[in-house]
PDB file of C-alpha atoms and ligand atoms in Angstrom:
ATOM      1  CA  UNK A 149       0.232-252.644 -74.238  1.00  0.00           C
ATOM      2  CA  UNK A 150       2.939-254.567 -76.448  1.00  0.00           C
ATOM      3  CA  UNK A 151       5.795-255.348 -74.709  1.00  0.00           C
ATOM      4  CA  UNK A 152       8.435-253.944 -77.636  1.00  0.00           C
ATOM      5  CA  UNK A 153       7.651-252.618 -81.023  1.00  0.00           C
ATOM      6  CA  UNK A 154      10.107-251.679 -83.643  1.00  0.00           C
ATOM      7  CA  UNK A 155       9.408-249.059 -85.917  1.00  0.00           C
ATOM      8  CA  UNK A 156      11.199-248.777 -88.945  1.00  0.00           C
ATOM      9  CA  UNK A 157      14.103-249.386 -87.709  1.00  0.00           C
ATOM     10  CA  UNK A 158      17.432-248.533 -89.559  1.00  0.00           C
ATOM     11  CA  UNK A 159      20.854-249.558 -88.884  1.00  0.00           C
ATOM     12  CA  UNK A 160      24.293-249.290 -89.472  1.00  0.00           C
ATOM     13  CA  UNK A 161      27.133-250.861 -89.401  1.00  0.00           C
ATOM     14  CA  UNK A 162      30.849-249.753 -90.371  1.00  0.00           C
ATOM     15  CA  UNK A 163      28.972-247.036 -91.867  1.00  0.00           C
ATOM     16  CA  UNK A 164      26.895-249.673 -94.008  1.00  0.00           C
ATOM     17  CA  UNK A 165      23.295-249.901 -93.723  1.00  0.00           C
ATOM     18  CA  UNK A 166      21.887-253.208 -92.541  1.00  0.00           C
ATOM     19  CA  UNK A 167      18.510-252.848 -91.300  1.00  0.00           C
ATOM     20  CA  UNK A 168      16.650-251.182 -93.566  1.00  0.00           C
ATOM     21  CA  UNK A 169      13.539-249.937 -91.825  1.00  0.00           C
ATOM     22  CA  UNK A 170      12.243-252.995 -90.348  1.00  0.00           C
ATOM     23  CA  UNK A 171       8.653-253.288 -88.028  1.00  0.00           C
ATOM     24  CA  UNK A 172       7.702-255.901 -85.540  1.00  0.00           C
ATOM     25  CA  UNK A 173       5.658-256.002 -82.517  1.00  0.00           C
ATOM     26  CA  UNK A 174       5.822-258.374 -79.799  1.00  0.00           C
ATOM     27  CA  UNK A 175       3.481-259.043 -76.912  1.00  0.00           C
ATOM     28  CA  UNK A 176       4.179-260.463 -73.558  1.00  0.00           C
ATOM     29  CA  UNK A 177       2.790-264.292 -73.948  1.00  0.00           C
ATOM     30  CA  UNK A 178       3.852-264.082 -77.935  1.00  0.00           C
ATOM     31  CA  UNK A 179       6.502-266.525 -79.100  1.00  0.00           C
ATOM     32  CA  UNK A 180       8.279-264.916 -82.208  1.00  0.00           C
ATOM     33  CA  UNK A 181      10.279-266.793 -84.930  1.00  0.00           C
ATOM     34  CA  UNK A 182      12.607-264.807 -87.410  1.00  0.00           C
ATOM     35  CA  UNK A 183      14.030-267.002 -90.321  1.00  0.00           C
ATOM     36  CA  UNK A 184      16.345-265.910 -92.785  1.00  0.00           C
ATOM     37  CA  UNK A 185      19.173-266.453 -95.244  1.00  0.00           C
ATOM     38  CA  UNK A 186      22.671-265.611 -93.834  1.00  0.00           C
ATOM     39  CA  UNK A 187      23.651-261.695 -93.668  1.00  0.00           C
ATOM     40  CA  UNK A 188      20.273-260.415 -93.978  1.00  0.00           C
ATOM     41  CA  UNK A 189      20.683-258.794 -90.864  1.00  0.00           C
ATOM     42  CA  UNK A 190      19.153-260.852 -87.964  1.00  0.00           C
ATOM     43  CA  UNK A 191      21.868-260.723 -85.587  1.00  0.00           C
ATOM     44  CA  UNK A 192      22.631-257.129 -86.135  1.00  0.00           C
ATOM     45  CA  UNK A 193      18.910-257.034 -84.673  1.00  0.00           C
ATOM     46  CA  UNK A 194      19.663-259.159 -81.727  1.00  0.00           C
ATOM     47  CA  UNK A 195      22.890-257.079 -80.884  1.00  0.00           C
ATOM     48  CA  UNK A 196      20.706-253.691 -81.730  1.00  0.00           C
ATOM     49  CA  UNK A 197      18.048-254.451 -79.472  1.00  0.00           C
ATOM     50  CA  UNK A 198      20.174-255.134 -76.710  1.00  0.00           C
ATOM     51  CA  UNK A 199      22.233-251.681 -76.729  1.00  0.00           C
ATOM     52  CA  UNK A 200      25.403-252.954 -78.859  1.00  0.00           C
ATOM     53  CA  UNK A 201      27.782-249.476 -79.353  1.00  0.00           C
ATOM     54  CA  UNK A 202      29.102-251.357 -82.730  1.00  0.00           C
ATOM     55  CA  UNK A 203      25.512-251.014 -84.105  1.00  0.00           C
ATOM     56  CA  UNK A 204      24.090-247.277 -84.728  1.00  0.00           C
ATOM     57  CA  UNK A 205      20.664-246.696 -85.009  1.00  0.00           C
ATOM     58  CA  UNK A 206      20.205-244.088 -88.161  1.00  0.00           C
ATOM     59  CA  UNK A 207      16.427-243.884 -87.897  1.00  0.00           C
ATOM     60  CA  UNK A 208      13.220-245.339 -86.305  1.00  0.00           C
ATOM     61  CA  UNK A 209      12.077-246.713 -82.653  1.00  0.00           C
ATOM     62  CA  UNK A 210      13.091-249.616 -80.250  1.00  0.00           C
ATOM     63  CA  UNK A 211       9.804-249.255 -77.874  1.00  0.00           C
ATOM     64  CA  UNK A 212       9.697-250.975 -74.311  1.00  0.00           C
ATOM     65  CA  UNK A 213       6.580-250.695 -72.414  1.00  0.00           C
ATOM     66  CA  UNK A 214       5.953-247.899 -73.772  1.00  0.00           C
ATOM     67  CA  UNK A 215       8.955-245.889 -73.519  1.00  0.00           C
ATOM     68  CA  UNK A 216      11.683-245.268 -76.129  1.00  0.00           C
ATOM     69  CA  UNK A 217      14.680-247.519 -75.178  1.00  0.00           C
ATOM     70  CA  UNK A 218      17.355-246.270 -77.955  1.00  0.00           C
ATOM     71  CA  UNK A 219      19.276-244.507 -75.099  1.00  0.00           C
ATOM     72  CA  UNK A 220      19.705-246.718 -72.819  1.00  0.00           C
ATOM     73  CA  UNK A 221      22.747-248.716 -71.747  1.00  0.00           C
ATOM     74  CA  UNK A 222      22.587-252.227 -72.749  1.00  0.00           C
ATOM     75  CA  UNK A 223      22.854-252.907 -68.525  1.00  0.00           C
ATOM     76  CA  UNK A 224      19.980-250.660 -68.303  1.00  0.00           C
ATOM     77  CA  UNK A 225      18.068-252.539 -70.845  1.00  0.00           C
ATOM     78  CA  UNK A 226      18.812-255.469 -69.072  1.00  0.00           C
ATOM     79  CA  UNK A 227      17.120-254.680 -66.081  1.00  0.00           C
ATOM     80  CA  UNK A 228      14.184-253.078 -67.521  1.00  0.00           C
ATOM     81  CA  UNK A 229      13.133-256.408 -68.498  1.00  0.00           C
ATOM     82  CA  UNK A 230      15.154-256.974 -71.865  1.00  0.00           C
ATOM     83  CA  UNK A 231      16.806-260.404 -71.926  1.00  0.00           C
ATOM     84  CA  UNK A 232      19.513-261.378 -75.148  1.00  0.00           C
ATOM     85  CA  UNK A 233      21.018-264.983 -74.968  1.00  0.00           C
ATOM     86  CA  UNK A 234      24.571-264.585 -76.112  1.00  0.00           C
ATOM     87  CA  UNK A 235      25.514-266.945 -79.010  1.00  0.00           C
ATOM     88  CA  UNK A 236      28.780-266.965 -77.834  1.00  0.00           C
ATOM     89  CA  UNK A 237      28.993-266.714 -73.923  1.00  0.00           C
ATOM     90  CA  UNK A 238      32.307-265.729 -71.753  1.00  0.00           C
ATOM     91  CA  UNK A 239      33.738-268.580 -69.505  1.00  0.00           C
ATOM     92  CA  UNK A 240      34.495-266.802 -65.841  1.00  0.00           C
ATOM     93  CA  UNK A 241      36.449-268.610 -64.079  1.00  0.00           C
ATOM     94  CA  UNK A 242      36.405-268.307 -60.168  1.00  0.00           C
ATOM     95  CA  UNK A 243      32.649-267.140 -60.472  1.00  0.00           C
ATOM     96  CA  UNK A 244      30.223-269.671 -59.768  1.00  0.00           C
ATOM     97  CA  UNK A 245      26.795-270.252 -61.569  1.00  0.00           C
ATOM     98  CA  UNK A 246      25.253-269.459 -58.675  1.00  0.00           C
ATOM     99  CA  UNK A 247      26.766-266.471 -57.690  1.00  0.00           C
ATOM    100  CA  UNK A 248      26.979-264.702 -60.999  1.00  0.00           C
ATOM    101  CA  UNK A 249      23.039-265.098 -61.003  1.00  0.00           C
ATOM    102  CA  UNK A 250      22.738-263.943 -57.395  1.00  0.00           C
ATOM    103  CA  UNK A 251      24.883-260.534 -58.706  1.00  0.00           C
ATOM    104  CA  UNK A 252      23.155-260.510 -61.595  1.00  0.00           C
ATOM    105  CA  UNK A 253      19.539-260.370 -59.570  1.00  0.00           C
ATOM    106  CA  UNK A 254      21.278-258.149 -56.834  1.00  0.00           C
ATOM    107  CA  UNK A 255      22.519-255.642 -59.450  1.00  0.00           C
ATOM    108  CA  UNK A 256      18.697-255.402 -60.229  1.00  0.00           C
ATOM    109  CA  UNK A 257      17.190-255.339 -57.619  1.00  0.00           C
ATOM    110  CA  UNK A 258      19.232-252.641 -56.478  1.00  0.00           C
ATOM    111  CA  UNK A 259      18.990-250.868 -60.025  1.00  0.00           C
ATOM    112  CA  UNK A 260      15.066-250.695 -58.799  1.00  0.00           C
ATOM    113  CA  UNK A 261      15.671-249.832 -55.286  1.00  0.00           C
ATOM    114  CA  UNK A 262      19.580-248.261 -53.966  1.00  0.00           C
ATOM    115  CA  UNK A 263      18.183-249.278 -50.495  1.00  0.00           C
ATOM    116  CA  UNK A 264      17.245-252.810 -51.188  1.00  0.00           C
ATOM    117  CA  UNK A 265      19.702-255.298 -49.565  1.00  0.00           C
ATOM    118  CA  UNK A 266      19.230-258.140 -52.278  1.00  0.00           C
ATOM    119  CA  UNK A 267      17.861-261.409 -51.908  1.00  0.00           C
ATOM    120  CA  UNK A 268      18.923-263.370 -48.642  1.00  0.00           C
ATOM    121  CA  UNK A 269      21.380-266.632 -49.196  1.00  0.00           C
ATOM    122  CA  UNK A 270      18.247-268.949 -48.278  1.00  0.00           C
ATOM    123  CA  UNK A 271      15.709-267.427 -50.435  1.00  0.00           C
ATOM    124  CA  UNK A 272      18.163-267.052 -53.435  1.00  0.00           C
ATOM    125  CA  UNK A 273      18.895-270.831 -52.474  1.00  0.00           C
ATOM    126  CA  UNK A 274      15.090-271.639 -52.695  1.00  0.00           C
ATOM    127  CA  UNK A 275      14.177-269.892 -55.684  1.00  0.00           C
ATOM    128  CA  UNK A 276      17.748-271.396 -57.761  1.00  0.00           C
ATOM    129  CA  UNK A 277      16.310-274.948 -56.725  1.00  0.00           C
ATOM    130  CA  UNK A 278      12.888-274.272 -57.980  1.00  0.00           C
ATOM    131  CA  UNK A 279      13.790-272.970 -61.206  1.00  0.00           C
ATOM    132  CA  UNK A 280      16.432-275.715 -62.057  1.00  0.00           C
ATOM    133  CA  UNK A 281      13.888-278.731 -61.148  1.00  0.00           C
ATOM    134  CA  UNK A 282      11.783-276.750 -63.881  1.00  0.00           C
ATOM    135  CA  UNK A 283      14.683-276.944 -66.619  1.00  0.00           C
ATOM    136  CA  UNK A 284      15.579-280.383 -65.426  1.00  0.00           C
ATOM    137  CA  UNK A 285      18.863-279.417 -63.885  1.00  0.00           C
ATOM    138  CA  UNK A 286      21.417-281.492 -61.919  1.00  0.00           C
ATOM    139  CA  UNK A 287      21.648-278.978 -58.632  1.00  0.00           C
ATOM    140  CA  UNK A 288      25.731-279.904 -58.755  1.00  0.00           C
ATOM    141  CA  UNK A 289      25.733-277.381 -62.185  1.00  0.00           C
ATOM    142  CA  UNK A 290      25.220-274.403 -59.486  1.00  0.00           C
ATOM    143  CA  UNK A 291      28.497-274.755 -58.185  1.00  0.00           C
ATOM    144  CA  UNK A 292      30.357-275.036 -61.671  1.00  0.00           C
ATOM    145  CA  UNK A 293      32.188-271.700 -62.453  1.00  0.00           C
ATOM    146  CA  UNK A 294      30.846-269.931 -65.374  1.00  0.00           C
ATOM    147  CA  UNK A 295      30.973-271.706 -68.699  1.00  0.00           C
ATOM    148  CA  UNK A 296      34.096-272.697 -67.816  1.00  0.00           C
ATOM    149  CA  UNK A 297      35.047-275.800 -69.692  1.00  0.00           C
ATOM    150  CA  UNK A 298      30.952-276.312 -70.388  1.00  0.00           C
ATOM    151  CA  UNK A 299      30.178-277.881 -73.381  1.00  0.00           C
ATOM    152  CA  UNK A 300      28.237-275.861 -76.237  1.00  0.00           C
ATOM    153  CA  UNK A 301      24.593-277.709 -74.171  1.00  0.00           C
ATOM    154  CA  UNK A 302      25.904-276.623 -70.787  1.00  0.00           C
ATOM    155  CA  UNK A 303      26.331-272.569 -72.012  1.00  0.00           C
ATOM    156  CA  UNK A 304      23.148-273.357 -73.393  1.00  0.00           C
ATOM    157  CA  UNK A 305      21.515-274.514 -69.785  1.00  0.00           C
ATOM    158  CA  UNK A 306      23.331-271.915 -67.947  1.00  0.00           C
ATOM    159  CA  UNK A 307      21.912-269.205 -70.688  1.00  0.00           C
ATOM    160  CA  UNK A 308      18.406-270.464 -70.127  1.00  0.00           C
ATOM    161  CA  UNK A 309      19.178-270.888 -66.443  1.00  0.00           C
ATOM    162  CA  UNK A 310      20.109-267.101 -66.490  1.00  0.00           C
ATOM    163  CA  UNK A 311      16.782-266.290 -68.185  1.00  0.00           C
ATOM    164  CA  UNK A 312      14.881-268.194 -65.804  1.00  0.00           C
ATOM    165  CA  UNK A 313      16.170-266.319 -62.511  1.00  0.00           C
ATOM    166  CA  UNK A 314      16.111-262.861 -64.442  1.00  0.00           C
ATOM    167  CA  UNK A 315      12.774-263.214 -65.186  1.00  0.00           C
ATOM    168  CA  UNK A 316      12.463-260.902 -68.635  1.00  0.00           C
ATOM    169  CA  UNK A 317       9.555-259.544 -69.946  1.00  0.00           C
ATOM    170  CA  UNK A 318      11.148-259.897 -73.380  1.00  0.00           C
ATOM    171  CA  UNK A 319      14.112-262.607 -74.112  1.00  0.00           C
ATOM    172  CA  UNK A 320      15.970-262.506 -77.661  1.00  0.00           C
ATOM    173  CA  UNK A 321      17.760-265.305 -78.710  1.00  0.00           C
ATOM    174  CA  UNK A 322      20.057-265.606 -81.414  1.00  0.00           C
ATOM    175  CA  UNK A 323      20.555-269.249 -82.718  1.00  0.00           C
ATOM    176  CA  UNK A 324      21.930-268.479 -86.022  1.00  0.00           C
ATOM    177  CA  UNK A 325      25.462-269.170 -86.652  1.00  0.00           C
ATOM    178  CA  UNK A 326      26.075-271.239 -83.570  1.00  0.00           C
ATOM    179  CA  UNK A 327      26.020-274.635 -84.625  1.00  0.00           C
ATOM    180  CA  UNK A 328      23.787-276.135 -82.548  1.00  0.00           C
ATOM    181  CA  UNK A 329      23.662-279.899 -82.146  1.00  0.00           C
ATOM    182  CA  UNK A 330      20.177-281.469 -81.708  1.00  0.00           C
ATOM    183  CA  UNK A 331      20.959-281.698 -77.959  1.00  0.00           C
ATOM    184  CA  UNK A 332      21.728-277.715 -77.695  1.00  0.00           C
ATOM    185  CA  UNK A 333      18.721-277.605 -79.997  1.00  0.00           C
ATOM    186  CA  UNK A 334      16.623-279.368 -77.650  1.00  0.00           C
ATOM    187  CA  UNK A 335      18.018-277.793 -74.230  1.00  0.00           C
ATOM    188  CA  UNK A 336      16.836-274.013 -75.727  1.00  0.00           C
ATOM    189  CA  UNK A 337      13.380-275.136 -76.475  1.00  0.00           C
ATOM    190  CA  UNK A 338      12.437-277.161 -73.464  1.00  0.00           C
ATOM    191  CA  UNK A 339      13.988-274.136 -71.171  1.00  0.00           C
ATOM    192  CA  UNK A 340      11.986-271.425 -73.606  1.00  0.00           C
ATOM    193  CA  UNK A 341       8.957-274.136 -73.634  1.00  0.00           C
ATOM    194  CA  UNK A 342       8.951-274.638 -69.585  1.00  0.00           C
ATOM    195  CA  UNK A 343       9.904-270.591 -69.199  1.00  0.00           C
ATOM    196  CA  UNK A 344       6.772-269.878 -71.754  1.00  0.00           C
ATOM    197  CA  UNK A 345       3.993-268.037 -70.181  1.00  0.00           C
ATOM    198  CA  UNK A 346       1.796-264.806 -70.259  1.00  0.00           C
ATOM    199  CA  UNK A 347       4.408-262.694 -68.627  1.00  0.00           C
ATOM    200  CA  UNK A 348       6.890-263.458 -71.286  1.00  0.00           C
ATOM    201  CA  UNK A 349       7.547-262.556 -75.106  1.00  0.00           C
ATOM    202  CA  UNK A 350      10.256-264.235 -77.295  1.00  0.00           C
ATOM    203  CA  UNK A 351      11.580-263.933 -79.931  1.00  0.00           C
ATOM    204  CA  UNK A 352      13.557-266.446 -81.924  1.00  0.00           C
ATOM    205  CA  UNK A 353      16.208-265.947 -84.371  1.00  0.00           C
ATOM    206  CA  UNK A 354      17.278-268.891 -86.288  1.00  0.00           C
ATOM    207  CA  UNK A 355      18.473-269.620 -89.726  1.00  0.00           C
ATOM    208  CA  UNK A 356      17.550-273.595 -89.214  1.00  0.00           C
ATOM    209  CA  UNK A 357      13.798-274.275 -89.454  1.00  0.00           C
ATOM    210  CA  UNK A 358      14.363-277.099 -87.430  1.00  0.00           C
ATOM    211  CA  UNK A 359      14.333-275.267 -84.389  1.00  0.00           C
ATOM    212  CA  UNK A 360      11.269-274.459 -84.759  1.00  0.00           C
ATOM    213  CA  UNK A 361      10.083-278.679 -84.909  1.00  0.00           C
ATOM    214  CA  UNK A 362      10.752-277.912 -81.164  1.00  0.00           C
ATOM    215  CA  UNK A 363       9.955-274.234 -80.401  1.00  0.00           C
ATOM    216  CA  UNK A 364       6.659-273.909 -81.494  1.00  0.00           C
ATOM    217  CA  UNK A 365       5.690-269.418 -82.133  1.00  0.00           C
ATOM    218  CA  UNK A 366       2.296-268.422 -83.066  1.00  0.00           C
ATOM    219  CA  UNK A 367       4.463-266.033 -85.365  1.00  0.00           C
ATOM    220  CA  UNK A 368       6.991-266.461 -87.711  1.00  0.00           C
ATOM    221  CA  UNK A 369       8.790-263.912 -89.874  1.00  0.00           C
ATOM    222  CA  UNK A 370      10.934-263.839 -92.803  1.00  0.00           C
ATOM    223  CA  UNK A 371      14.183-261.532 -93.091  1.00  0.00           C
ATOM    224  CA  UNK A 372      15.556-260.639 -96.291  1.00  0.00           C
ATOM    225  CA  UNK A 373      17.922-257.712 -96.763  1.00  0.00           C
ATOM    226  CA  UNK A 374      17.280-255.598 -93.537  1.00  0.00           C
ATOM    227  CA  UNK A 375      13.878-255.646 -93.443  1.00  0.00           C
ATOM    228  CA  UNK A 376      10.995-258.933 -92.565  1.00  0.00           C
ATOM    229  CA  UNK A 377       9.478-259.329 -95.722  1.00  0.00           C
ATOM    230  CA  UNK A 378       6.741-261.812 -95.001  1.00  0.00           C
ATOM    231  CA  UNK A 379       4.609-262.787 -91.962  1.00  0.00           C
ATOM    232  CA  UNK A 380       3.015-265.585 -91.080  1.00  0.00           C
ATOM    233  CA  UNK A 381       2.016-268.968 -88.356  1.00  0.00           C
ATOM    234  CA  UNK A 382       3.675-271.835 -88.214  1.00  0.00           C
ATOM    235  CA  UNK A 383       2.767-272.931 -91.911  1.00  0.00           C
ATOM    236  CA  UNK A 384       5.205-270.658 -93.185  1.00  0.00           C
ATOM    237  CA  UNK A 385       8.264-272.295 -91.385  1.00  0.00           C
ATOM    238  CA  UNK A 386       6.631-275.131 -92.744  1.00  0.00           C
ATOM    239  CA  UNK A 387       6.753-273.807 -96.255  1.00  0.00           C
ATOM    240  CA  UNK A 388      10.432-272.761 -95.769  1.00  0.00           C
ATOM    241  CA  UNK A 389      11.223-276.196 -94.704  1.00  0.00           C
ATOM    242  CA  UNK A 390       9.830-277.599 -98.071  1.00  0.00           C
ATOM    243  CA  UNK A 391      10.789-274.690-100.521  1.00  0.00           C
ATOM    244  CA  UNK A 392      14.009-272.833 -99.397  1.00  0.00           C
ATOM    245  CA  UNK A 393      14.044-269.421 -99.690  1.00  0.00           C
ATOM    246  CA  UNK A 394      13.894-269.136-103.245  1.00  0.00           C
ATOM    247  CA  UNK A 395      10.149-268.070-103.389  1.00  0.00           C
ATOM    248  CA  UNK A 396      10.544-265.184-100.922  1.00  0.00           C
ATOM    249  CA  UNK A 397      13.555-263.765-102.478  1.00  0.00           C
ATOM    250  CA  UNK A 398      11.626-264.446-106.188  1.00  0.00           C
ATOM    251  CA  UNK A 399       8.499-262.296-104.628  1.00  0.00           C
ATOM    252  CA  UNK A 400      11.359-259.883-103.153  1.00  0.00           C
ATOM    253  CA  UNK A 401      13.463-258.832-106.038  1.00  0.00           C
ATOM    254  CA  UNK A 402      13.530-255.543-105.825  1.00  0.00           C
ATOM    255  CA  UNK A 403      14.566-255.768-102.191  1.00  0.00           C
ATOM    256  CA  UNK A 404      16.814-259.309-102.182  1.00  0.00           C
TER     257      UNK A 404
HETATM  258  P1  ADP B 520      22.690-262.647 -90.084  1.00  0.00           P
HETATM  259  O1  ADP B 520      22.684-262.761 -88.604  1.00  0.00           O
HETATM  260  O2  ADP B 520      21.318-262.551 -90.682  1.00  0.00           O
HETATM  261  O3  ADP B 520      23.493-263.695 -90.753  1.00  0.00           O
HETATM  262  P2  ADP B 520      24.291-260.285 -89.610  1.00  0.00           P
HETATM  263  O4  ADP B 520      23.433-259.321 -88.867  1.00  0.00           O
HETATM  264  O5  ADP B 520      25.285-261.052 -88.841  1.00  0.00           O
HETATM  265  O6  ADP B 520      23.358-261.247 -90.479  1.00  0.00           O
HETATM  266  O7  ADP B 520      25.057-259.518 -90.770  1.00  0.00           O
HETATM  267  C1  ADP B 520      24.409-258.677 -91.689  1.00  0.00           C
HETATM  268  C2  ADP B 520      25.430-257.909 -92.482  1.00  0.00           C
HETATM  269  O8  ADP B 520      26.098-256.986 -91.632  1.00  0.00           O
HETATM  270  C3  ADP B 520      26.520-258.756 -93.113  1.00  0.00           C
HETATM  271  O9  ADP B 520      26.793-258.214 -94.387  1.00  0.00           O
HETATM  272  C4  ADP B 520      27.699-258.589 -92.185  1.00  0.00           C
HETATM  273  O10 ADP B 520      28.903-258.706 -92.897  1.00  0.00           O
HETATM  274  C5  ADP B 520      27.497-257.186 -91.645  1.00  0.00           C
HETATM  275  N1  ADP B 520      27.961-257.059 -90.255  1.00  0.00           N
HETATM  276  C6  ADP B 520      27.301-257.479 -89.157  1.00  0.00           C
HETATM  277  N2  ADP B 520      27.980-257.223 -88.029  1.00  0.00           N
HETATM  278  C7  ADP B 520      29.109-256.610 -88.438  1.00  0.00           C
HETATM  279  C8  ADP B 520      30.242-256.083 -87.739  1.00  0.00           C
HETATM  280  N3  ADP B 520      30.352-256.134 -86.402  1.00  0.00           N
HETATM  281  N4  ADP B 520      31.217-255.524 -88.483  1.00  0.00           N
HETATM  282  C9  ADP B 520      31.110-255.453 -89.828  1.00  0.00           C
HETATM  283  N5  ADP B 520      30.091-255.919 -90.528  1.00  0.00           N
HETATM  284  C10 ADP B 520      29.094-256.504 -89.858  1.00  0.00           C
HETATM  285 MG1   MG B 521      23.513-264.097 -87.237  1.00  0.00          MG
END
């Protein structure tokens, strides 16, 4: 079964239509790229996906597992598996890295079970341990409060960090307008890379094909105007890389 499929999916925002009846499947194991110019729409898809109330869905499907998701909470999508990487992540202070993730699995855990007790101190202790010696983590980072003070790498870790206790069946992450720096750059695709297995599908949104010399999808899609208007491998980053955008939007008129 695929993870999440999109079917013609149209938004809007403000009362302006943005997505335009866009399609895209994505299987558990999948690594998904979409590239595009700025305002086409890609991170009204990101916020969309995750339950946003600014974004309103005027036609189509969000499918999870089988089951239509476009009512759901964005909490609730959350902890059915759905996992968005803020661009722009809240500092809170007084909350430690470690204990907003052991709330954050608690709250799900429970979501699953109202009897469950959530995870005890010494397995949660265990588990945090094992997944930051896979993302190459000082174990001192654990006992920072929230991106509080971070730099723009250290939101990055903690987001991936996040992702790697949560466990999604799908993560989203929205790269486009963030400014990353090589070394933010290269934080989010060793995390993704060491996190990248058959029980998860990502998808990448980026406007800089250079993400992608680290990230490496078997899938890459183009985004012009609300909708993905070519599909491809790898090559195709590879051609954007080379020629610009120009091409697509030249084969795209009528829609660019
Ligand atoms: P991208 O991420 O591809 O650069 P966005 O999804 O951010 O594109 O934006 C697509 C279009 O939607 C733009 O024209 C933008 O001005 C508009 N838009 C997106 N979010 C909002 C919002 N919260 N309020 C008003 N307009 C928005
Ligand atoms: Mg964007």
């Amino acid at each position: 079964m695929s993870a999440l499929e999109i079917k013609n999916l149209k938004v809007s925002v403000e009362g302006k239509e943005i997505l335009k009846g866009l399609n895209l499947t994505i299987n558990q194991g999948e690594v998904h790229a979409i590239m595009g110019p700025n305002g086409t729409g890609k991170s009204t898809l990101a916020y969309t996906l995750m339950g946003h109330p600014g974004y309103t869905v005027t036609g189509g499907e969000i499918i999870f597992k089988g089951k239509n998701i476009l009512d759901l909470e964005a909490d609730e999508r959350s902890r059915a598996g759905i996992f968005l990487a803020f661009q722009y992540p809240v500092s809170i202070p007084g909350v430690t890295v470690a204990n907003f993730l052991r709330t954050a699995i608690n709250s799900r855990r429970r979501a699953a079970n109202p009897e469950d007790k959530g995870i005890s101190i010494p397995d949660f202790r265990t588990m945090l341990k094992e997944k930051m010696a896979l993302l190459k983590m000082d174990p001192a980072f654990a006992g920072r409060y929230l991106n509080d003070g971070f730099s723009g790498g250290e939101k990055k870790r903690a987001e991936i960090l996040q992702m790697a206790t949560l466990k999604p069946e799908i993560a989203i992450l929205d790269e486009t307008d963030s400014g990353l720096d090589i070394d933010a750059l290269r934080i989010v695709s060793e995390g993704v890379n060491a996190l990248n297995g058959p029980d998860l599908g990502v998808l990448v949104i980026t406007h800089y094909q250079r993400l992608l010399n680290y990230i490496k999808p078997q899938f890459v899609h183009i985004m012009m105007n609300g909708i993905i208007v070519e599909s491809g491998g790898p090559d195709l980053a590879l051609r954007l890389e080379e020629m610009g955008y120009d091409w697509v939007r030249e084969k795209y008129e009528e829609v660019a």
